[in-house]
Coordinates of C-alpha atoms and ligand atoms in Angstrom, one line a residue:
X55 CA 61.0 238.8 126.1
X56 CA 63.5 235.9 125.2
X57 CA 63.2 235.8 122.0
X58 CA 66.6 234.6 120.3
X59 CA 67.2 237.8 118.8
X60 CA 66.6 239.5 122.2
X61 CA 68.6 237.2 124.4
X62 CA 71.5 237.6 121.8
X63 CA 71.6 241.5 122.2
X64 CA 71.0 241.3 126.0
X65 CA 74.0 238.7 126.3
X66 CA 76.1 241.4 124.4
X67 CA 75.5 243.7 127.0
X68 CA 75.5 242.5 130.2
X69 CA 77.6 238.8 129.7
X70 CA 81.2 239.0 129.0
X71 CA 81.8 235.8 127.4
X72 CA 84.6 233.7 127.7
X73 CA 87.6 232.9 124.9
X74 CA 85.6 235.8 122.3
X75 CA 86.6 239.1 120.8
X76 CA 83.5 240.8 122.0
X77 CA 84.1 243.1 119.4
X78 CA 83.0 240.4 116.9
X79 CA 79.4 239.1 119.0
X80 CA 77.3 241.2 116.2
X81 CA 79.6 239.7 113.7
X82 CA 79.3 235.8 115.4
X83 CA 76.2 236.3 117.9
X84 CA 75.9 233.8 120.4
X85 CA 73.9 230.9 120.2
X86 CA 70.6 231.0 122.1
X87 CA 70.1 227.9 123.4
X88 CA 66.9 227.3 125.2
X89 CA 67.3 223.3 126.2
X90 CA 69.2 220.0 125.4
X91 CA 68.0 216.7 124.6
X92 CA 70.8 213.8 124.2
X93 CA 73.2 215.5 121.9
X94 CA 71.6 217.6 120.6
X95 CA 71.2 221.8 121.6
X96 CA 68.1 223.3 120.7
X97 CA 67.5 227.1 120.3
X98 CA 65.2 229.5 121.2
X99 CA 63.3 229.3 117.7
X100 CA 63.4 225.7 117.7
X101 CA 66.5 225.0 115.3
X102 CA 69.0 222.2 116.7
X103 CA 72.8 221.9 116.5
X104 CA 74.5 218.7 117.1
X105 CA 76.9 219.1 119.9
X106 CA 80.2 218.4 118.3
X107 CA 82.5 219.3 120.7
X108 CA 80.2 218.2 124.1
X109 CA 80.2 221.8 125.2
X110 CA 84.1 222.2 125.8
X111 CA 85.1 218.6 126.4
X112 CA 82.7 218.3 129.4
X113 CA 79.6 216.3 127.9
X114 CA 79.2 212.3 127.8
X115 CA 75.8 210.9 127.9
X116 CA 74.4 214.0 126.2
X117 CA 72.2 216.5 127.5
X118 CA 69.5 217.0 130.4
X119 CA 70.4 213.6 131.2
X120 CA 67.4 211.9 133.5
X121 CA 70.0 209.8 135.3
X122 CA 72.3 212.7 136.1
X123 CA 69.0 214.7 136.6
X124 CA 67.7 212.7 139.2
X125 CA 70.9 212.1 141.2
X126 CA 71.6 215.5 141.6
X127 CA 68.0 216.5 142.6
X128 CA 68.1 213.9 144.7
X129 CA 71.1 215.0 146.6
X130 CA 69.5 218.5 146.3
X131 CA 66.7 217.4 148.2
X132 CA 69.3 215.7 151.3
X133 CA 72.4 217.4 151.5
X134 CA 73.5 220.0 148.8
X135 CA 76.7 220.5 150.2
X136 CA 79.0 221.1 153.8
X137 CA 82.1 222.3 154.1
X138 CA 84.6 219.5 153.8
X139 CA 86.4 220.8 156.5
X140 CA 85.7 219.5 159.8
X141 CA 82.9 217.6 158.3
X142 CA 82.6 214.6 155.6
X143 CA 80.1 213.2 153.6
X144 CA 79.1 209.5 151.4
X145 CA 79.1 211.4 148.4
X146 CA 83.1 212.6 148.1
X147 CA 84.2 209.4 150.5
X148 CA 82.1 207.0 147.6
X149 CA 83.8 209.2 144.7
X150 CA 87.4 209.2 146.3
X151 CA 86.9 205.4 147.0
X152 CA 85.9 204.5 143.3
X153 CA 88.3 206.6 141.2
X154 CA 90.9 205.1 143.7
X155 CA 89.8 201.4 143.2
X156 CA 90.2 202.3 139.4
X157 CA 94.1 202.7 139.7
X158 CA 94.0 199.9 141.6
X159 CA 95.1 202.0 145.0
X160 CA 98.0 203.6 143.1
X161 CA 96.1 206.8 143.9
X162 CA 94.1 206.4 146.8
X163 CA 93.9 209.7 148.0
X164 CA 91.6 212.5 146.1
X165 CA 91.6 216.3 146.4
X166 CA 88.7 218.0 145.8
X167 CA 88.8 221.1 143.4
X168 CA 86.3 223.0 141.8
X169 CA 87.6 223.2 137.8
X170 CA 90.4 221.9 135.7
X171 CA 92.6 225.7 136.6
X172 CA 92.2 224.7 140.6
X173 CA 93.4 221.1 139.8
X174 CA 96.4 222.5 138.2
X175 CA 96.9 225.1 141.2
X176 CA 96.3 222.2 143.4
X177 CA 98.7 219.9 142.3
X178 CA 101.6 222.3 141.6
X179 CA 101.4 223.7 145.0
X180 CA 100.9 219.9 146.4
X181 CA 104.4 219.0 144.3
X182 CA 106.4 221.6 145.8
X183 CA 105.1 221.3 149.3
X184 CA 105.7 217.8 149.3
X185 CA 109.4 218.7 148.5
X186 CA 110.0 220.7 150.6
X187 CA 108.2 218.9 153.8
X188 CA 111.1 216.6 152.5
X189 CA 113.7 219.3 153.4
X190 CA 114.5 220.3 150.0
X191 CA 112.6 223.3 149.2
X192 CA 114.8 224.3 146.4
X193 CA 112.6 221.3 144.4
X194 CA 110.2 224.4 143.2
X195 CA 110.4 224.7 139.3
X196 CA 108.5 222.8 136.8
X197 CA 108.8 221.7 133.7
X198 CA 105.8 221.9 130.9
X199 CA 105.7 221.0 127.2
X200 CA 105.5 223.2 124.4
X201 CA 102.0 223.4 123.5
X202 CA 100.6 222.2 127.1
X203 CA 97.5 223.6 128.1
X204 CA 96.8 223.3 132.1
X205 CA 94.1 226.1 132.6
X206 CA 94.1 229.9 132.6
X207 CA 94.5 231.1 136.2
X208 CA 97.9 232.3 136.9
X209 CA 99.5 229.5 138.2
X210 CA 98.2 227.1 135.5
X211 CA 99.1 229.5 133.3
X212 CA 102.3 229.7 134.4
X213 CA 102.9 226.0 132.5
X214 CA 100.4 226.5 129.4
X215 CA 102.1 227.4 126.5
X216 CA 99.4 228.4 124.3
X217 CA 100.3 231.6 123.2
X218 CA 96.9 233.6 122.5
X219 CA 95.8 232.1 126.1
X220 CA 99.2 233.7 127.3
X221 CA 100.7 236.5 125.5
X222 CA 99.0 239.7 127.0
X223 CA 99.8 238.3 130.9
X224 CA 103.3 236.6 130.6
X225 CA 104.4 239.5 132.8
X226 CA 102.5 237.9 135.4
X227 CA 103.7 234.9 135.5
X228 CA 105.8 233.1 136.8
X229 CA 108.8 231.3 134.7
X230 CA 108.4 228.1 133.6
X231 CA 111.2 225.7 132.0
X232 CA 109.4 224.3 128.6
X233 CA 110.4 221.2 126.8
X234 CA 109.1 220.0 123.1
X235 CA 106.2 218.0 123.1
X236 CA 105.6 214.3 122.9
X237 CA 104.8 214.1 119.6
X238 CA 107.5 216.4 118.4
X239 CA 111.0 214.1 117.5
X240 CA 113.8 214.4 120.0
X241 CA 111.2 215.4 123.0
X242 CA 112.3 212.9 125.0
X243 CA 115.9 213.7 124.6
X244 CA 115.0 217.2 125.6
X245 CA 113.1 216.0 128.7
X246 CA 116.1 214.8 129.6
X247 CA 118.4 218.1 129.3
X248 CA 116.3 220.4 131.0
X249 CA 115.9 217.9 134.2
X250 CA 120.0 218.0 134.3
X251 CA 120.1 221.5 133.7
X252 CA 117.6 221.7 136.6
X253 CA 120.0 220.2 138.9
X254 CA 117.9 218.6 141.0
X255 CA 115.1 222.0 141.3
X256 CA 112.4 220.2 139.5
X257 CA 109.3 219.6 141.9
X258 CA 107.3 217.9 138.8
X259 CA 106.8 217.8 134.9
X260 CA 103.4 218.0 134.0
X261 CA 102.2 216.6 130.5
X262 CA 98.4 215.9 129.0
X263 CA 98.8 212.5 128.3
X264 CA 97.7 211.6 124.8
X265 CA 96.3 214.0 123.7
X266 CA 97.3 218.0 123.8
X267 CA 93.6 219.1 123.7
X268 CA 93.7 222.7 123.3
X269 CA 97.0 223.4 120.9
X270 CA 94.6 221.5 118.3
X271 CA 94.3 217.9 119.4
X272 CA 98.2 216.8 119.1
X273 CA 98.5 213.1 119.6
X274 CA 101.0 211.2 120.4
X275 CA 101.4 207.3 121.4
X276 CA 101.5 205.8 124.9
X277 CA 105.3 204.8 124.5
X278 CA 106.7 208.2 125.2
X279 CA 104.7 208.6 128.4
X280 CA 106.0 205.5 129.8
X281 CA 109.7 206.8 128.9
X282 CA 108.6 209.9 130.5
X283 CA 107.4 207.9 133.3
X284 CA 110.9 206.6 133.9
X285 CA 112.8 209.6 133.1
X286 CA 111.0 211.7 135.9
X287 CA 111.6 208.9 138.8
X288 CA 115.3 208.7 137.7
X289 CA 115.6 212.2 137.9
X290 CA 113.2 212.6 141.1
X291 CA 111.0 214.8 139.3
X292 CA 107.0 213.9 140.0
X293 CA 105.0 213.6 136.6
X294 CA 102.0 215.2 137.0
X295 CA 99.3 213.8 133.9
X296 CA 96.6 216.4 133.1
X297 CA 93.6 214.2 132.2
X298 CA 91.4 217.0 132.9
X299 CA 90.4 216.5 129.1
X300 CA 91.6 213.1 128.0
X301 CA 89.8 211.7 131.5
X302 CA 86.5 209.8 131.6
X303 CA 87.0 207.7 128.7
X304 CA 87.4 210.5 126.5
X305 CA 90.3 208.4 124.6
X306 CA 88.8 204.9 125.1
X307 CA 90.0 203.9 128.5
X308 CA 88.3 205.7 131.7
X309 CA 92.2 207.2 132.3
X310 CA 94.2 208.0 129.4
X311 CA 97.1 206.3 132.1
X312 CA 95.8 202.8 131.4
X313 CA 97.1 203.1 127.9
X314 CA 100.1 203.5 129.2
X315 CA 100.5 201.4 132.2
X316 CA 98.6 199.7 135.0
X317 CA 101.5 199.0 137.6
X318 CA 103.6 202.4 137.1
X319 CA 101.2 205.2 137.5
X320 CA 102.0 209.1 137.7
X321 CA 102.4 211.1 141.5
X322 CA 99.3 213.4 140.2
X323 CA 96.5 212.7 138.2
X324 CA 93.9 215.3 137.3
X325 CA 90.5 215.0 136.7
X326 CA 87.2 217.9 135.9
X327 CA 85.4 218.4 132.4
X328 CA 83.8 214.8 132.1
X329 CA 83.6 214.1 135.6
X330 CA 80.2 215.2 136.1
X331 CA 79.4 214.3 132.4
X332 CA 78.8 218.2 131.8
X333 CA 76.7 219.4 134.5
X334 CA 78.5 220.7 137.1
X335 CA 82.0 222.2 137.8
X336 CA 84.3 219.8 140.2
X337 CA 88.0 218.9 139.7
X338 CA 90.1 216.1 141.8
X339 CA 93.9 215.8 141.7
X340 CA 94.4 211.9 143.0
X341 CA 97.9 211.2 144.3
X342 CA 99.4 208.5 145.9
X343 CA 100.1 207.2 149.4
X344 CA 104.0 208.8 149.3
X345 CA 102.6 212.0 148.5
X346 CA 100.2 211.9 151.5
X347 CA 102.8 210.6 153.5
X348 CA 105.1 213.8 153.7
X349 CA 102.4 215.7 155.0
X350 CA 101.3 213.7 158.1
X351 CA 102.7 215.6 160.7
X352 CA 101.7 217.2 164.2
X353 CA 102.5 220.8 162.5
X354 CA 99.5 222.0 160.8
X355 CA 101.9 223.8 158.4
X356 CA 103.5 220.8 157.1
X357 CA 99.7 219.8 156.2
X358 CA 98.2 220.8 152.6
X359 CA 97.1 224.0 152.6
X360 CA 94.6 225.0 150.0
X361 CA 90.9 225.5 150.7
X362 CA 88.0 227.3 149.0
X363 CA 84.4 227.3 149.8
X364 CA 82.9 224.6 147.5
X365 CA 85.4 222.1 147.8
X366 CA 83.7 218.6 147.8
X367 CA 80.2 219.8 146.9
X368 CA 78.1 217.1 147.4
X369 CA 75.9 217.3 144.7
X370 CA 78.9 217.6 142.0
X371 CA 80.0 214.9 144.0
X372 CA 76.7 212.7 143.3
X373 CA 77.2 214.1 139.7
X374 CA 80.1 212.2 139.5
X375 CA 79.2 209.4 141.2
X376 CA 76.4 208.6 138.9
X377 CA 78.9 209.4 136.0
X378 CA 81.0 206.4 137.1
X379 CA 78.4 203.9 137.4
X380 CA 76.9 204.6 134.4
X381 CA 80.7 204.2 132.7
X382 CA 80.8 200.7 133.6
X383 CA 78.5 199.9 130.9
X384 CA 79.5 203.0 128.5
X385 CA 83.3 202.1 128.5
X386 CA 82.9 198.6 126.3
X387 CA 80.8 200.5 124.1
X388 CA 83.6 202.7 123.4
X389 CA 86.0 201.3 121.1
X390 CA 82.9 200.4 118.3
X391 CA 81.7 203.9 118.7
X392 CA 85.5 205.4 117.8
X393 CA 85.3 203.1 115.2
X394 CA 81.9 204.1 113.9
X395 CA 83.6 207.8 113.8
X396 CA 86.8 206.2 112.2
X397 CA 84.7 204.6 108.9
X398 CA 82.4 207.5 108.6
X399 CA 85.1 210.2 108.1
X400 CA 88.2 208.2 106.4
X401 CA 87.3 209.7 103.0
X402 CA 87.0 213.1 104.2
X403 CA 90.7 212.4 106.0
X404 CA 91.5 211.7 102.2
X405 CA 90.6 214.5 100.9
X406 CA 93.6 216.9 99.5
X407 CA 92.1 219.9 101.1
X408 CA 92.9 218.1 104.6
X409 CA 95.9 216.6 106.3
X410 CA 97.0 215.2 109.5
X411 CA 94.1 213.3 110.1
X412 CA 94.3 211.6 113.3
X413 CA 92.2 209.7 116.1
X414 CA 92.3 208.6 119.8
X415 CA 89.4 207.0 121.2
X416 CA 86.5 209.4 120.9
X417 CA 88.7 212.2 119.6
X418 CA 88.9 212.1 115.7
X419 CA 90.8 215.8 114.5
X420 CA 92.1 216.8 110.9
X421 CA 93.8 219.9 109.5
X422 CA 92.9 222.1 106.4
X423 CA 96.0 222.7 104.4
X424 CA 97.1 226.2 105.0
X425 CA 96.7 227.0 101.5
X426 CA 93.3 226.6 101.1
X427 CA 91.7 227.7 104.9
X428 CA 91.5 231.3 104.4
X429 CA 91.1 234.0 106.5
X430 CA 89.1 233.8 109.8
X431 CA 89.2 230.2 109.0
X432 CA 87.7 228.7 113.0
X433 CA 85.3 231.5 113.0
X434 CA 84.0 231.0 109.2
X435 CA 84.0 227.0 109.7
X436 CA 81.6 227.3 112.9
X437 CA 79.1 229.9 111.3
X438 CA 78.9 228.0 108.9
X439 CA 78.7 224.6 110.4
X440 CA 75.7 226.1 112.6
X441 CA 73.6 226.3 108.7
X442 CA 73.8 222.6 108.7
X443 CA 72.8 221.6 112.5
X444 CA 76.2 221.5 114.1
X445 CA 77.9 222.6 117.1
X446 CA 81.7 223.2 116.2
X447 CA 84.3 225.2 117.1
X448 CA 88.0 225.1 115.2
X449 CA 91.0 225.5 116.7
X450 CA 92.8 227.7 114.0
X451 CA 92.9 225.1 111.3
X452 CA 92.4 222.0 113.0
X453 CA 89.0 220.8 113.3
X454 CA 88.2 218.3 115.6
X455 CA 85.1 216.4 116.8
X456 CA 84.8 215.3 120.5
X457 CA 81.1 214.4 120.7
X458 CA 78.7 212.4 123.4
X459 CA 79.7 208.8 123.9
X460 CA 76.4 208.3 121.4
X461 CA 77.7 207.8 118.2
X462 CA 76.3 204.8 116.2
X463 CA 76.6 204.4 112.7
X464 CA 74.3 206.5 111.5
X465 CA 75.1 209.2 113.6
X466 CA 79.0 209.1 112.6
X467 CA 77.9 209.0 108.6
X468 CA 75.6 212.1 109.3
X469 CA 78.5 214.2 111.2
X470 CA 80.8 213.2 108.5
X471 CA 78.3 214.4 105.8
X472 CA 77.6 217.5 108.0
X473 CA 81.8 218.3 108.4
X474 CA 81.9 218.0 104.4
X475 CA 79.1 220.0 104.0
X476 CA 80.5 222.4 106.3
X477 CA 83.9 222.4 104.3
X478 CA 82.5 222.3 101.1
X479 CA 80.8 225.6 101.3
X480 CA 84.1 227.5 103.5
X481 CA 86.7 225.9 101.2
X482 CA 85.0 225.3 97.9
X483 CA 87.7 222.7 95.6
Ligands
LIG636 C1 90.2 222.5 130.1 C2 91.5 222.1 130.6 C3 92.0 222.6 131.8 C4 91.4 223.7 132.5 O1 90.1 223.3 133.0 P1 89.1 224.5 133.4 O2 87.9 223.8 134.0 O3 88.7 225.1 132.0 O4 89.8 225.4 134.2 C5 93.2 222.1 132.2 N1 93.9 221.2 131.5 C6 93.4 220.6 130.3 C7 94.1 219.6 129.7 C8 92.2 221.1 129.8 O5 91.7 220.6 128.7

């Protein structure tokens, strides 16, 4: 049987699901969702939600893609994947050779990873490594904003400061030096402190540019990253920039980075979630020719050292290749569809039961005043929400949508209508 109502119950049983209180699945039963079609999810019984968030940050053309589906049958069908060690293959060399040629060779060199945690591991380990194949291995802390979110294994824990994500296994961890975020006032000045109180021990600060995705879509403006830019090469700090979320034109340009600077880019830049336009798990960390430098060497211990099994799969790696053609003609379209979203919800950013209302690109996020939210206030909002064909999932009290790069007019004015609904029946005025 897989009926809805059975695959619910059998879900509860044998599938421990990620970021929920399984205590609360009779309560908030999973979804069953049988297939996708463009943006849409549809269940077992036939209902459809509108995927509002793109499935965790990682959908942009929609679902069951044909494009996608083809390229990755098709590498399927000639080479799913072989190890990257010892061996190579047109899929990762065409995928490193295009995200390169978009930073204009600052970062021509790509690391293959297989999620947004691994990047994180990958790029702290490759920080301090570098230092110390530099002879100054005492360059080993690192320095993460308040409110940073970098992935849940332990060393990407180590500098997310999300404290639900981190509470129960801070004893695990290991310390990190945290600074105020961008868009907090005096951040910069802060910055500063902690990389003199460092003394010179800071291997790298690591900041999502843009946006901070998962403390409730935090924005702040590309101004402060090019300060922070400078600050960490006068201190000789690398500046690691999470795009693992903000990537893949998720804020209107295909790197966050661009917004801030074409000539000066960070040491690290991390990319997963859009990559393969939400079909399969991959992660790169691109860095640049000084940071590959340092480990060139006749000692193989001087060289990186991080492997696991699937690094470079070559069908994520068609994935994502496929992805970035088909960006070259999505990216234009960008900017009108951020605007469709900005026209169809500026009254409900007016409304008094909201504030904060903001926008980057393809990320439009508001707040409900304290006062009125309630109880359970994410968990109500997205029960609710599913009533009137929507996928969407508040953090706390910020609700935010990040949908498919497939918004036209139309589609912006019926999300906006659906949020209101939404709010209308959780907070009635
Ligand atoms: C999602 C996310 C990660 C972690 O990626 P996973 O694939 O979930 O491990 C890291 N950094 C940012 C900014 C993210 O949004």
């Amino acid at each position: 049987m897989n009926s809805g109502k059975d695959l619910a119950a059998r879900s509860r049983a044998a599938v421990w699901h990620p970021c929920t209180q399984m205590a609360r699945l009779d309560a908030v039963p999973p979804l069953p969702i049988a297939r996708g079609e463009g943006p849409w999810l549809i269940d077992t019984e036939g209902r459809r939600y509108f995927d509002a968030n793109s499935s965790w940050w990682v959908n942009l053309f929609g679902h069951a893609d044909a494009g996608l589906a083809e390229a990755i049958a098709h590498q399927a069908r000639t080479l799913p994947h072989v190890m990257l060690a010892g061996c190579t293959h047109a899929p990762a060399v065409e995928l490193a050779e295009r995200l390169s040629a978009r930073t204009g060779g600052a970062l021509g060199h790509a690391f293959f990873g297989s999620d947004g945690a691994s990047a994180t591991e990958i790029a702290l380990k490759m920080s301090a490594h570098y230092w110390r194949n530099l002879g100054q291995p005492q360059k080993c802390e690192f320095i993460a904003l308040a409110g940073g979110y970098h992935g849940e294994t332990l060393g990407a824990l180590s500098v997310t400061d999300v404290a639900i994500f981190r509470d129960a296994y801070a004893p695990l961890l290991r310390a990190t030096h945290l600074a105020p975020a961008l868009h907090e006032a005096g951040a910069l000045a802060a910055i500063e402190a902690k990389l003199l109180e460092l003394k010179g021990r800071c291997a790298a600060v690591i900041v999502e540019p843009l946006i901070q995705g998962a403390s409730g879509m935090r924005m702040h403006g590309p101004e402060a990253l090019r300060e922070l830019r400078a600050l960490c090469t006068r201190y000789g700090a690398h500046l690691i920039a999470d795009e693992i979320a903000v990537g893949c034109g998720r804020t209107g340009t295909f790197f966050a980075w661009e917004q801030v600077s074409t000539a000066s880019w960070p040491d690290f830049v991390l990319l997963s979630k859009g990559i393969t336009g939400g079909t399969l798990p991959l992660s790169l960390v691109l860095t640049t020719d000084t940071v590959f430098e340092a480990f060139l060497s006749p000692e193989v211990a001087r060289g990186f050292l991080h492997s696991h099994s699937y690094t470079g799969n070559a069908i994520a790696c068609a994935a994502a290749n496929e992805v970035l053609r088909r960006m070259e003609a999505v990216l234009p379209t960008l900017p009108a569809q951020a605007k469709h979203l900005r026209e169809a919800f500026a009254p409900l950013l007016a409304d008094p039961r909201v504030e904060a209302g903001r926008q980057t690109g393809m990320v439009l996020a508001f707040d409900v005043r304290a006062e009125v939210a309630g109880e359970r206030f994410a968990e109500t909002f997205h029960l609710v929400a599913r009533a009137h064909e929507l996928l969407i999932r508040p953090i706390g009290r910020s609700v935010y949508l990040m949908p498919p790069y497939v918004i036209d007019a139309p589609t912006a004015q019926w999300l906006a209508q659906q949020v209101r609904a939404t709010l209308d029946e959780v907070c009635p005025r």
